[in-house]
Coordinates of C-alpha atoms in Angstrom, one line a residue:
M1 CA -13.3 0.9 -12.1
A2 CA -12.5 -2.1 -14.3
R3 CA -12.9 -1.4 -18.0
L4 CA -12.8 -3.6 -21.1
L5 CA -9.7 -3.3 -23.4
E6 CA -10.3 -2.2 -26.9
K7 CA -12.2 -4.6 -29.0
G8 CA -10.7 -6.1 -32.2
L9 CA -7.3 -6.7 -30.6
A10 CA -7.6 -10.5 -30.2
G11 CA -6.5 -11.1 -33.8
A12 CA -3.3 -9.0 -33.3
L13 CA -2.1 -11.1 -30.3
C14 CA -0.8 -14.0 -32.4
C15 CA 1.9 -11.7 -33.9
L16 CA 3.0 -10.3 -30.5
I17 CA 3.4 -13.3 -28.3
G18 CA 6.8 -15.0 -27.8
F19 CA 9.2 -15.6 -25.0
W20 CA 12.1 -13.1 -25.2
A21 CA 15.4 -13.9 -23.7
T22 CA 16.6 -11.8 -20.8
G23 CA 17.9 -8.4 -21.8
E24 CA 17.2 -9.0 -25.6
A25 CA 17.2 -5.7 -27.4
Y26 CA 17.5 -3.8 -24.1
A27 CA 20.1 -1.2 -23.3
Q28 CA 21.5 -0.9 -19.8
T29 CA 18.9 1.0 -17.7
A30 CA 18.8 2.3 -14.1
P31 CA 16.9 0.7 -11.2
T32 CA 14.3 3.5 -11.4
D33 CA 13.1 1.7 -14.6
Y34 CA 12.4 -1.4 -12.5
L35 CA 9.8 0.1 -10.1
V36 CA 6.5 -0.4 -12.0
Q37 CA 5.1 -3.1 -14.3
Q38 CA 5.3 -3.1 -18.1
V39 CA 2.5 -3.5 -20.5
C40 CA 2.5 -4.9 -24.1
T41 CA 1.1 -2.9 -27.0
T42 CA 0.2 -3.5 -30.6
T43 CA 2.3 -1.7 -33.2
Q44 CA -0.4 1.0 -33.2
G45 CA 0.2 1.5 -29.4
A46 CA -3.0 -0.1 -28.0
V47 CA -2.5 -2.0 -24.7
V48 CA -3.2 -5.8 -25.0
A49 CA -3.5 -8.6 -22.4
I50 CA -0.2 -10.3 -22.7
D51 CA 2.5 -11.1 -20.2
P52 CA 5.3 -8.5 -20.9
V53 CA 7.9 -11.3 -20.8
N54 CA 6.1 -12.7 -23.9
C55 CA 6.1 -9.7 -26.2
A56 CA 8.9 -8.0 -28.1
P57 CA 10.9 -5.4 -26.2
S58 CA 10.0 -2.8 -28.9
L59 CA 6.3 -3.4 -28.0
R60 CA 6.7 -3.0 -24.2
R61 CA 6.5 0.1 -22.2
K62 CA 5.9 1.1 -18.6
L63 CA 2.5 1.5 -17.2
A64 CA 1.6 5.2 -17.1
I65 CA 0.2 7.2 -14.1
G66 CA -3.6 6.7 -14.1
E67 CA -3.6 3.9 -16.6
A68 CA -5.4 0.5 -16.2
L69 CA -3.4 -2.7 -15.8
P70 CA -4.4 -5.5 -18.2
Y71 CA -3.1 -8.2 -15.8
H72 CA -2.2 -8.9 -12.2
K73 CA 1.0 -10.2 -10.7
M74 CA 0.2 -13.2 -8.4
D75 CA 2.4 -15.2 -6.0
Y76 CA 3.3 -18.8 -6.9
Q77 CA 0.5 -20.5 -4.9
G78 CA -2.2 -18.1 -5.8
E79 CA -2.6 -16.6 -2.3
Q80 CA -1.8 -13.0 -3.0
I81 CA -2.0 -10.4 -5.8
S82 CA 0.8 -7.8 -5.7
D83 CA 0.9 -5.1 -8.4
S84 CA 3.4 -2.3 -8.9
F85 CA 1.9 0.9 -10.5
P86 CA 3.0 4.5 -10.6
I87 CA 1.2 7.4 -8.9
D88 CA 1.6 11.1 -8.8
D89 CA 3.4 12.7 -5.9
A90 CA 2.6 16.0 -4.2
N91 CA 6.4 16.9 -4.1
G92 CA 7.1 15.8 -7.7
I93 CA 9.3 12.8 -6.6
T94 CA 9.2 9.5 -8.5
R95 CA 7.1 7.0 -6.6
A96 CA 5.3 3.7 -7.1
V97 CA 2.9 1.6 -5.1
Q98 CA 3.3 -2.2 -4.5
T99 CA 0.0 -3.7 -3.4
F100 CA -0.8 -6.7 -1.3
F101 CA -4.3 -8.3 -1.8
F102 CA -5.0 -11.7 -0.3
T103 CA -7.2 -13.9 -2.5
R104 CA -7.5 -16.5 0.3
P105 CA -6.1 -17.3 3.8
S106 CA -2.4 -17.7 4.1
D107 CA -2.8 -21.1 5.7
S108 CA -4.3 -22.5 2.4
I109 CA -1.4 -25.0 2.2
R110 CA -3.8 -27.1 4.3
H111 CA -6.5 -26.9 1.6
P112 CA -5.1 -28.7 -1.5
D113 CA -8.4 -28.4 -3.3
T114 CA -8.2 -24.6 -3.4
L115 CA -7.8 -23.2 -6.9
V116 CA -4.2 -22.3 -7.8
P117 CA -4.2 -20.3 -11.0
L118 CA -1.7 -21.1 -13.7
D119 CA 0.8 -18.6 -15.1
G120 CA -1.0 -16.8 -18.0
Q121 CA -4.4 -18.1 -17.0
F122 CA -7.7 -16.1 -17.4
E123 CA -9.7 -16.2 -14.2
P124 CA -13.4 -15.7 -13.3
N125 CA -14.0 -12.4 -11.6
A126 CA -15.2 -14.1 -8.4
F127 CA -11.7 -15.1 -7.7
Y128 CA -10.8 -11.5 -7.0
A129 CA -13.4 -11.0 -4.3
G130 CA -10.8 -11.7 -1.7
Y131 CA -11.3 -14.2 1.1
F132 CA -13.5 -11.8 2.9
P133 CA -15.7 -10.6 0.0
D134 CA -16.9 -7.0 0.4
D135 CA -19.7 -6.0 -1.9
R136 CA -18.8 -2.3 -1.7
Y137 CA -15.9 -3.1 -4.1
R138 CA -17.9 -3.9 -7.3
D139 CA -18.2 -2.0 -10.5
A140 CA -21.5 -1.3 -12.4
S141 CA -21.4 -4.8 -13.9
Q142 CA -21.1 -6.4 -10.4
H143 CA -17.5 -7.4 -11.1
Y144 CA -15.4 -7.7 -8.0
L145 CA -12.4 -5.4 -7.8
V146 CA -9.0 -5.9 -6.2
H147 CA -8.9 -3.4 -3.3
F148 CA -7.1 -2.2 -0.2
D149 CA -8.2 -4.1 2.9
P150 CA -6.5 -2.6 5.9
K151 CA -7.3 -5.6 8.1
N152 CA -5.9 -8.2 5.7
G153 CA -3.7 -6.4 3.1
G154 CA -1.3 -3.6 2.7
Y155 CA 1.2 -1.8 0.4
N156 CA 4.7 -0.4 0.1
I157 CA 5.5 3.0 -1.3
I158 CA 8.7 3.2 -3.4
G159 CA 10.5 6.4 -4.0
A160 CA 13.7 7.5 -5.9
D161 CA 15.7 10.6 -5.9
G162 CA 19.1 11.5 -7.5
S163 CA 20.9 9.1 -5.1
Y164 CA 18.8 6.1 -4.1
V165 CA 15.8 4.0 -4.6
Y166 CA 14.1 3.4 -1.2
F167 CA 10.9 2.3 0.5
R168 CA 9.2 5.5 1.7
G169 CA 6.5 3.7 3.7
T170 CA 4.7 0.5 4.4
Y171 CA 1.2 -0.5 5.5
D172 CA 0.5 -3.9 7.0
P173 CA -2.2 -5.1 9.4
V174 CA 0.3 -5.7 12.2
G175 CA 2.3 -2.5 12.1
G176 CA -0.3 -0.1 10.6
W177 CA 1.0 2.9 8.7
Q178 CA 4.8 3.1 8.9
P179 CA 6.7 5.9 7.1
W180 CA 10.4 4.9 7.1
W181 CA 12.0 8.0 8.5
T182 CA 15.7 9.0 8.2
P183 CA 17.3 10.8 11.2
D184 CA 16.1 14.2 9.9
C185 CA 12.6 13.0 9.2
Q186 CA 12.7 12.4 5.4
A187 CA 10.5 9.5 4.3
K188 CA 13.3 7.7 2.5
G189 CA 14.9 5.6 5.2
W190 CA 14.7 2.0 3.9
L191 CA 17.3 2.1 1.2
L192 CA 17.3 -0.4 -1.5
M193 CA 20.1 0.6 -4.0
P194 CA 21.5 3.5 -6.0
S195 CA 19.1 5.1 -8.4
T196 CA 21.7 5.2 -11.2
S197 CA 22.6 2.1 -13.2
F198 CA 25.3 -0.3 -12.2
A199 CA 26.7 -3.1 -14.2
V200 CA 25.5 -6.7 -14.2
G201 CA 27.5 -8.7 -11.7
S202 CA 28.4 -5.7 -9.6
S203 CA 27.3 -5.0 -6.1
G204 CA 27.7 -2.4 -3.3
Q205 CA 26.5 -1.5 0.2
A206 CA 25.5 1.5 2.4
Q207 CA 24.2 2.3 5.8
S208 CA 20.4 2.6 6.0
P209 CA 19.5 4.1 9.3
T210 CA 15.8 4.2 9.7
D211 CA 12.8 3.9 12.0
H212 CA 9.0 4.1 11.5
Y213 CA 6.4 6.2 13.4
A214 CA 3.1 7.6 12.2
S215 CA 4.5 11.1 12.8
C216 CA 8.0 12.5 13.1
P217 CA 8.9 15.5 15.3
G218 CA 11.8 16.8 13.2
T219 CA 14.6 14.4 14.3
V220 CA 14.4 10.8 15.3
A221 CA 16.7 8.2 16.8
T222 CA 17.0 5.7 14.0
Q223 CA 18.3 2.1 14.0
A224 CA 21.7 1.2 12.4
S225 CA 20.4 -0.9 9.5
S226 CA 22.4 -1.4 6.3
V227 CA 21.9 -2.7 2.8
D228 CA 23.8 -4.6 0.1
W229 CA 22.7 -4.4 -3.5
H230 CA 23.3 -6.6 -6.6
H231 CA 22.5 -6.7 -10.3
S232 CA 22.3 -10.1 -12.1
T233 CA 19.9 -12.5 -13.9
F234 CA 17.7 -14.2 -11.3
T235 CA 15.4 -17.2 -11.9
F236 CA 12.0 -16.9 -10.3
A237 CA 9.6 -19.6 -9.1
T238 CA 7.9 -19.6 -12.5
N239 CA 11.3 -20.4 -14.1
K240 CA 11.4 -17.0 -15.7
S241 CA 15.1 -15.8 -15.8
L242 CA 14.9 -12.0 -15.7
D243 CA 17.4 -9.2 -15.4
S244 CA 17.1 -8.1 -11.7
Y245 CA 18.3 -5.5 -9.3
Y246 CA 18.0 -6.8 -5.8
A247 CA 18.7 -5.6 -2.3
Y248 CA 19.6 -7.4 1.0
H249 CA 18.4 -5.2 3.9
F250 CA 20.1 -6.1 7.2
S251 CA 18.8 -5.4 10.7
P252 CA 21.2 -3.9 13.3
F253 CA 24.0 -6.4 14.0
D254 CA 22.9 -8.5 11.0
G255 CA 20.5 -10.7 13.0
A256 CA 17.9 -10.7 10.2
M257 CA 17.8 -9.8 6.5
E258 CA 15.1 -9.1 4.0
A259 CA 15.6 -9.4 0.2
T260 CA 13.7 -7.4 -2.4
Y261 CA 14.0 -8.2 -6.1
L262 CA 13.1 -5.7 -8.8
T263 CA 12.6 -6.6 -12.5
R264 CA 12.0 -4.4 -15.5
E265 CA 8.9 -6.4 -16.5
Y266 CA 7.1 -6.6 -13.2
G267 CA 8.5 -4.0 -10.7
V268 CA 8.8 -5.6 -7.3
T269 CA 8.8 -9.3 -8.1
R270 CA 10.0 -11.2 -5.1
F271 CA 10.4 -10.8 -1.3
E272 CA 12.4 -13.1 1.1
S273 CA 12.8 -12.9 4.8
W274 CA 15.8 -14.6 6.5
R275 CA 16.9 -15.0 10.1
D276 CA 20.2 -15.9 11.9
L277 CA 18.7 -18.5 14.3
S278 CA 21.9 -18.6 16.4
R279 CA 21.1 -15.0 17.4
Y280 CA 17.3 -14.9 17.1
P281 CA 15.8 -18.4 17.4
I282 CA 12.1 -18.8 16.4
E283 CA 9.9 -21.4 18.1
N284 CA 7.9 -22.3 14.9
Q285 CA 10.9 -21.9 12.5
A286 CA 10.4 -25.3 10.8
Q287 CA 6.8 -24.5 9.9
L288 CA 7.8 -21.1 8.7
T289 CA 10.5 -22.5 6.5
A290 CA 8.2 -25.1 5.1
F291 CA 5.6 -22.4 4.1
A292 CA 8.4 -20.2 2.6
Q293 CA 9.6 -23.1 0.4
W294 CA 6.1 -24.0 -0.6
R295 CA 5.5 -20.4 -1.8
C296 CA 9.0 -20.2 -3.4
P297 CA 10.0 -23.8 -4.4
N298 CA 13.5 -22.6 -5.6
V299 CA 14.5 -20.9 -2.4
P300 CA 17.2 -22.7 -0.3
T301 CA 16.8 -23.5 3.4
T302 CA 19.9 -21.5 4.3
T303 CA 22.3 -19.0 2.8
Q304 CA 25.7 -17.5 3.9
L305 CA 26.0 -13.7 4.0
R306 CA 28.4 -11.5 6.0
G307 CA 29.7 -14.5 7.9
H308 CA 26.3 -15.5 9.1
T309 CA 24.1 -18.5 8.3
Y310 CA 20.6 -17.3 7.5
T311 CA 17.5 -19.5 7.4
I312 CA 14.5 -18.7 5.2
I313 CA 11.3 -17.9 7.1
D314 CA 9.1 -16.2 4.5
C315 CA 9.0 -15.8 0.8
R316 CA 6.7 -14.4 -1.9
D317 CA 7.3 -14.6 -5.6
W318 CA 5.0 -12.5 -7.8
S319 CA 6.4 -13.6 -11.2
K320 CA 3.1 -15.3 -12.1
V321 CA 0.8 -13.3 -14.4
V322 CA -3.0 -13.8 -14.4
F323 CA -5.7 -12.1 -16.4
E324 CA -9.3 -11.2 -15.6
G325 CA -12.2 -12.0 -17.9
T326 CA -11.7 -14.1 -21.0
P327 CA -9.3 -14.0 -23.9
A328 CA -12.1 -12.6 -26.1
A329 CA -13.1 -10.0 -23.5
P330 CA -10.2 -9.3 -21.1
I331 CA -10.9 -6.9 -18.2
S332 CA -8.3 -4.4 -17.0
W333 CA -7.9 -2.9 -13.5
L334 CA -7.7 0.8 -12.7
P335 CA -6.2 1.0 -9.2
T336 CA -6.9 4.7 -8.7
A337 CA -10.6 4.5 -9.6
N338 CA -13.7 4.2 -7.4
P339 CA -16.4 1.6 -7.5
N340 CA -19.7 3.1 -8.8
Q341 CA -21.6 2.3 -5.6
Q342 CA -19.1 4.0 -3.3
P343 CA -17.6 7.1 -5.0
N344 CA -15.6 8.0 -1.9
L345 CA -14.2 4.5 -1.4
P346 CA -11.1 4.3 -3.7
L347 CA -9.7 0.9 -4.6
W348 CA -6.2 1.7 -3.5
P349 CA -5.9 4.9 -1.4
V350 CA -2.3 6.0 -1.0
D351 CA -2.4 9.5 0.4
P352 CA 0.3 12.0 1.3
L353 CA 0.6 11.3 5.1
Y354 CA 4.2 10.1 4.6
T355 CA 5.3 13.4 3.1
R356 CA 4.2 15.4 6.1
S357 CA 2.0 17.5 3.9
N358 CA -1.0 16.6 6.1
T359 CA -2.6 19.9 7.3
L360 CA -4.2 18.1 10.2
K361 CA -2.2 17.2 13.4
D362 CA -2.2 13.9 15.2
G363 CA -3.8 12.1 12.2
Y364 CA -3.0 8.7 13.8
L365 CA -3.8 9.8 17.3
G366 CA -0.4 9.1 18.7
G367 CA 2.8 7.3 18.4
P368 CA 6.0 7.8 20.4
Y369 CA 5.9 11.6 20.0
A370 CA 2.2 12.3 20.8
A371 CA 1.5 14.7 23.6
G372 CA -0.4 13.3 26.6
G373 CA -2.1 10.0 27.4
A374 CA -0.3 6.7 27.9
F375 CA -1.7 3.6 26.2
G376 CA -0.7 0.0 26.3
Q377 CA 1.1 0.0 22.9
G378 CA 2.8 3.3 23.1
N379 CA 1.5 6.9 23.7
C380 CA -1.9 7.6 22.3
G381 CA -3.0 11.2 22.5
L382 CA -5.9 13.4 21.3
G383 CA -3.6 16.2 20.5
A384 CA -5.5 18.7 18.4
W385 CA -8.8 16.7 18.4
T386 CA -11.8 17.9 20.4
R387 CA -15.5 17.0 20.4
T388 CA -18.5 19.3 20.0
T389 CA -22.2 18.8 20.8
A390 CA -25.3 20.9 21.1
P391 CA -26.9 21.3 24.6
G392 CA -28.5 18.1 25.6
A393 CA -26.7 16.0 23.0
T394 CA -23.9 13.5 23.8
L395 CA -20.9 12.2 22.0
N396 CA -18.9 9.4 23.8
W397 CA -15.3 8.6 22.9
A398 CA -12.6 6.3 24.3
W399 CA -9.4 4.6 23.2
A400 CA -10.0 1.4 21.3
P401 CA -8.9 -1.9 23.0
V402 CA -5.4 -3.2 22.5
D403 CA -6.6 -6.0 20.2
T404 CA -8.5 -3.6 17.9
P405 CA -7.6 -3.8 14.2
M406 CA -5.5 -0.7 13.2
T407 CA -4.4 -0.2 16.8
T408 CA -0.7 -1.0 16.8
Q409 CA 2.5 0.0 18.5
K410 CA 2.8 3.0 16.2
N411 CA -0.9 3.8 15.3
C412 CA -3.8 4.4 17.7
T413 CA -7.6 4.1 17.2
L414 CA -10.4 6.2 18.7
L415 CA -13.9 4.8 19.2
F416 CA -16.9 7.1 19.4
S417 CA -20.7 6.9 19.5
T418 CA -23.8 8.9 20.3
P419 CA -27.0 7.7 22.0
D420 CA -29.0 10.5 20.3
D421 CA -30.5 10.5 16.9
P422 CA -28.3 12.9 14.9
G423 CA -31.0 13.9 12.5
T424 CA -30.2 15.6 9.2
N425 CA -28.2 18.4 10.9
P426 CA -26.0 16.7 13.5
T427 CA -24.1 18.6 16.1
Q428 CA -22.1 15.8 17.7
A429 CA -18.7 15.7 16.0
I430 CA -15.0 15.0 16.5
V431 CA -13.3 18.2 15.4
Q432 CA -10.0 19.7 14.5
T433 CA -9.2 23.2 13.3
Q434 CA -5.8 24.0 11.6
P435 CA -4.4 27.0 9.8
I436 CA -3.7 26.5 6.1
P437 CA 0.1 26.5 5.7
S438 CA 1.6 29.4 3.8
S439 CA 3.3 26.8 1.5
A440 CA 0.0 25.6 0.2
N441 CA -0.6 26.6 -3.4
S442 CA -3.4 24.6 -5.0
S443 CA -7.0 25.0 -6.0
L444 CA -7.7 21.4 -5.1
A445 CA -7.3 19.5 -1.8
S446 CA -7.9 15.9 -0.8
Y447 CA -9.2 14.8 2.5
G448 CA -10.1 11.5 4.1
V449 CA -10.1 9.1 7.1
T450 CA -10.1 5.4 7.9
L451 CA -13.4 4.4 9.5
W452 CA -15.4 1.3 10.4
A453 CA -18.2 0.0 12.6
P454 CA -16.8 -3.1 14.4
Q455 CA -20.2 -4.4 15.6
W456 CA -21.9 -4.3 12.2
T457 CA -23.2 -7.6 10.9
V458 CA -23.9 -8.8 7.3
G459 CA -27.5 -8.4 6.4
T460 CA -28.2 -5.3 8.5
P461 CA -28.2 -1.7 7.3
M462 CA -24.8 -0.1 7.1
P463 CA -24.3 2.6 9.7
Q464 CA -23.2 6.0 8.4
V465 CA -20.7 8.7 9.2
R466 CA -20.5 12.2 7.7
V467 CA -17.0 13.7 7.1
A468 CA -16.7 17.5 6.4
M469 CA -13.9 19.7 5.4
I470 CA -14.9 23.3 6.0
Q471 CA -12.9 26.3 4.8
M472 CA -12.8 29.4 7.0
N473 CA -11.6 33.0 6.6
G474 CA -11.4 34.1 10.1
A475 CA -14.9 33.4 11.5
T476 CA -16.5 33.3 8.1
Q477 CA -17.1 30.0 6.2
V478 CA -16.0 30.4 2.6
G479 CA -16.2 26.8 1.4
S480 CA -17.1 23.2 2.4
S481 CA -17.0 19.7 1.1
I482 CA -19.0 16.9 2.7
M483 CA -19.1 13.1 2.2
T484 CA -21.4 10.6 3.8
V485 CA -20.1 7.1 3.9
N486 CA -21.5 3.6 4.6
L487 CA -19.5 1.5 7.0
T488 CA -19.0 -2.2 7.6
N489 CA -16.9 -4.0 10.3
R490 CA -13.9 -3.8 7.9
P491 CA -11.7 -0.8 8.1
A492 CA -11.8 1.2 4.9
V493 CA -10.2 4.5 3.7
F494 CA -12.6 7.1 2.5
R495 CA -11.4 10.0 0.4
A496 CA -12.9 13.0 -1.3
T497 CA -11.6 16.2 -3.0
A498 CA -12.5 19.8 -2.3
T499 CA -12.1 23.0 -4.4
M500 CA -10.2 25.6 -2.4
S501 CA -11.8 29.0 -2.2
G502 CA -8.5 30.9 -2.6
I503 CA -9.3 33.1 0.4
A504 CA -9.5 30.5 3.3
N505 CA -6.9 30.8 6.0
S506 CA -7.9 27.7 8.1
V507 CA -9.7 24.4 7.7
V508 CA -12.1 22.7 10.1
F509 CA -12.3 18.9 9.8
K510 CA -15.4 17.2 11.4
I511 CA -16.4 13.6 11.8
Y512 CA -20.2 13.2 12.6
P513 CA -21.8 9.9 13.7
M514 CA -25.0 9.7 11.6
T515 CA -26.4 6.5 13.2
A516 CA -27.3 6.4 16.9
M517 CA -26.4 3.7 19.3
T518 CA -23.5 2.5 17.1
E519 CA -19.8 2.2 17.9
F520 CA -17.6 3.7 15.3
Q521 CA -13.8 3.7 15.1
F522 CA -11.4 6.0 13.2
T523 CA -7.7 6.7 12.6
G524 CA -5.6 8.1 9.8
A525 CA -7.3 11.4 9.1
W526 CA -5.8 13.9 6.6
V527 CA -6.3 17.1 4.7
N528 CA -3.7 17.6 1.9
I529 CA -3.3 20.8 0.0
K530 CA -0.6 20.5 -2.6
P531 CA 2.5 22.5 -1.4
K532 CA 4.6 24.8 -3.4
L533 CA 7.8 23.3 -4.8
T534 CA 10.5 25.6 -3.5
E535 CA 13.4 23.2 -3.6
P536 CA 15.0 21.1 -6.4
R537 CA 13.8 17.5 -6.7
S538 CA 17.0 16.1 -5.1
G539 CA 16.6 18.5 -2.1
C540 CA 13.0 18.0 -1.2
R541 CA 12.7 18.3 2.5
Y542 CA 10.0 15.7 3.1
C543 CA 10.6 13.4 0.2

């Protein structure tokens, strides 16, 4: 939930603002210090709404876990907000989230009258409604909140161990949820660079074998990708020259390359996508290149690397800083909070599926390793899922069509409905029962699922689904947690927590349709009970 920054700080801002040269008063630090955004503070330590480039290094610090951001990073043309914030990890491994929230359609180059914010500008809150406004994502003051939209947005998860910084996973509307597995199923496959510092002007490279599936069977045939890394000053689209670590990640045989730039001030600050057209021609390449150079005016058309000529086909530069509210009353953004109206609808849900700490099986209903059931985009399988009803009641289910949102080559979606009025004590449910792993060692669990009602229309009542996590000791119920959620035609991730009884040896996960004659769809279900840490940080099996 957005909150106001402390009052009485406006008068202190005059003494804090100034443009600081790259690296001034900074010691050499490692890439792990470049994963999340910085904030500016007063000399007393209070956070203020200032671009971290414009305050003294002694008055900057990293955003803390669970702390609100006083500004957003936005791309050069104002199409996308992309923030980089830290979050806790079930396995104790450093990680950060880089978000993608579209404020308007990506073809807005055709609409020159559309508002393009200036760097350092304060914006009215309606700007952050997104280009498909969703009234479920408002706070108590009816202020729109930047949020995760699975159909039109996404995120990256960044991790670091004693050896490397890497992308642990990606979510986007085309590929769905994609953990980047190494050959032995560790979610650390998309290497970026070493986690220890290396000098300005230096570079290096390594193999980065990886592939992405919603689940991993223990070993996986990965692709022979590789990465080059560099450290230098880089000038971004806003003409800010910042000390940067950056990585060039090459596809097998070097046919394509993606560049990721990290800065101390902003975390992930720029992305570029390049293609060797002699090997992989693109029909609409000229248009893609024009869009890329519109979004990043300082990116060249071509570049030479590894003996190849690469052409730019996409670029995003998030070095622009924008503020919400007004200078007298700035509004900060707490990404891990919930809007007041929807306590189970977090703004940015990033849950532990990628660490394989999900107690449920077949959370994404398939992928290349799912048992049973062929489907047009891979193998979809019910696996551990069953359905239950009382005598005379009906629960229908089927695989969602190929063009359904969230149904991709690696993720599957199940649709379900009931013709019967469920009443207050429904019996129709999609069910899974699993033993609680012996490694679980927590009094608190999280659980959740991605749900939506594709045929819902604006102005009609929102259909409801009930989600239950029931704790069992043998045949005896020893605890339960239930959430009832309102759905629209936009996929959303619903999450809740449950207090563990301490004596449960299994969990039952149930999804009940609470509105009759309505088609629901779901994917991405999880139950996470924090595991014991039995290995050192650098040796974590599923990191």
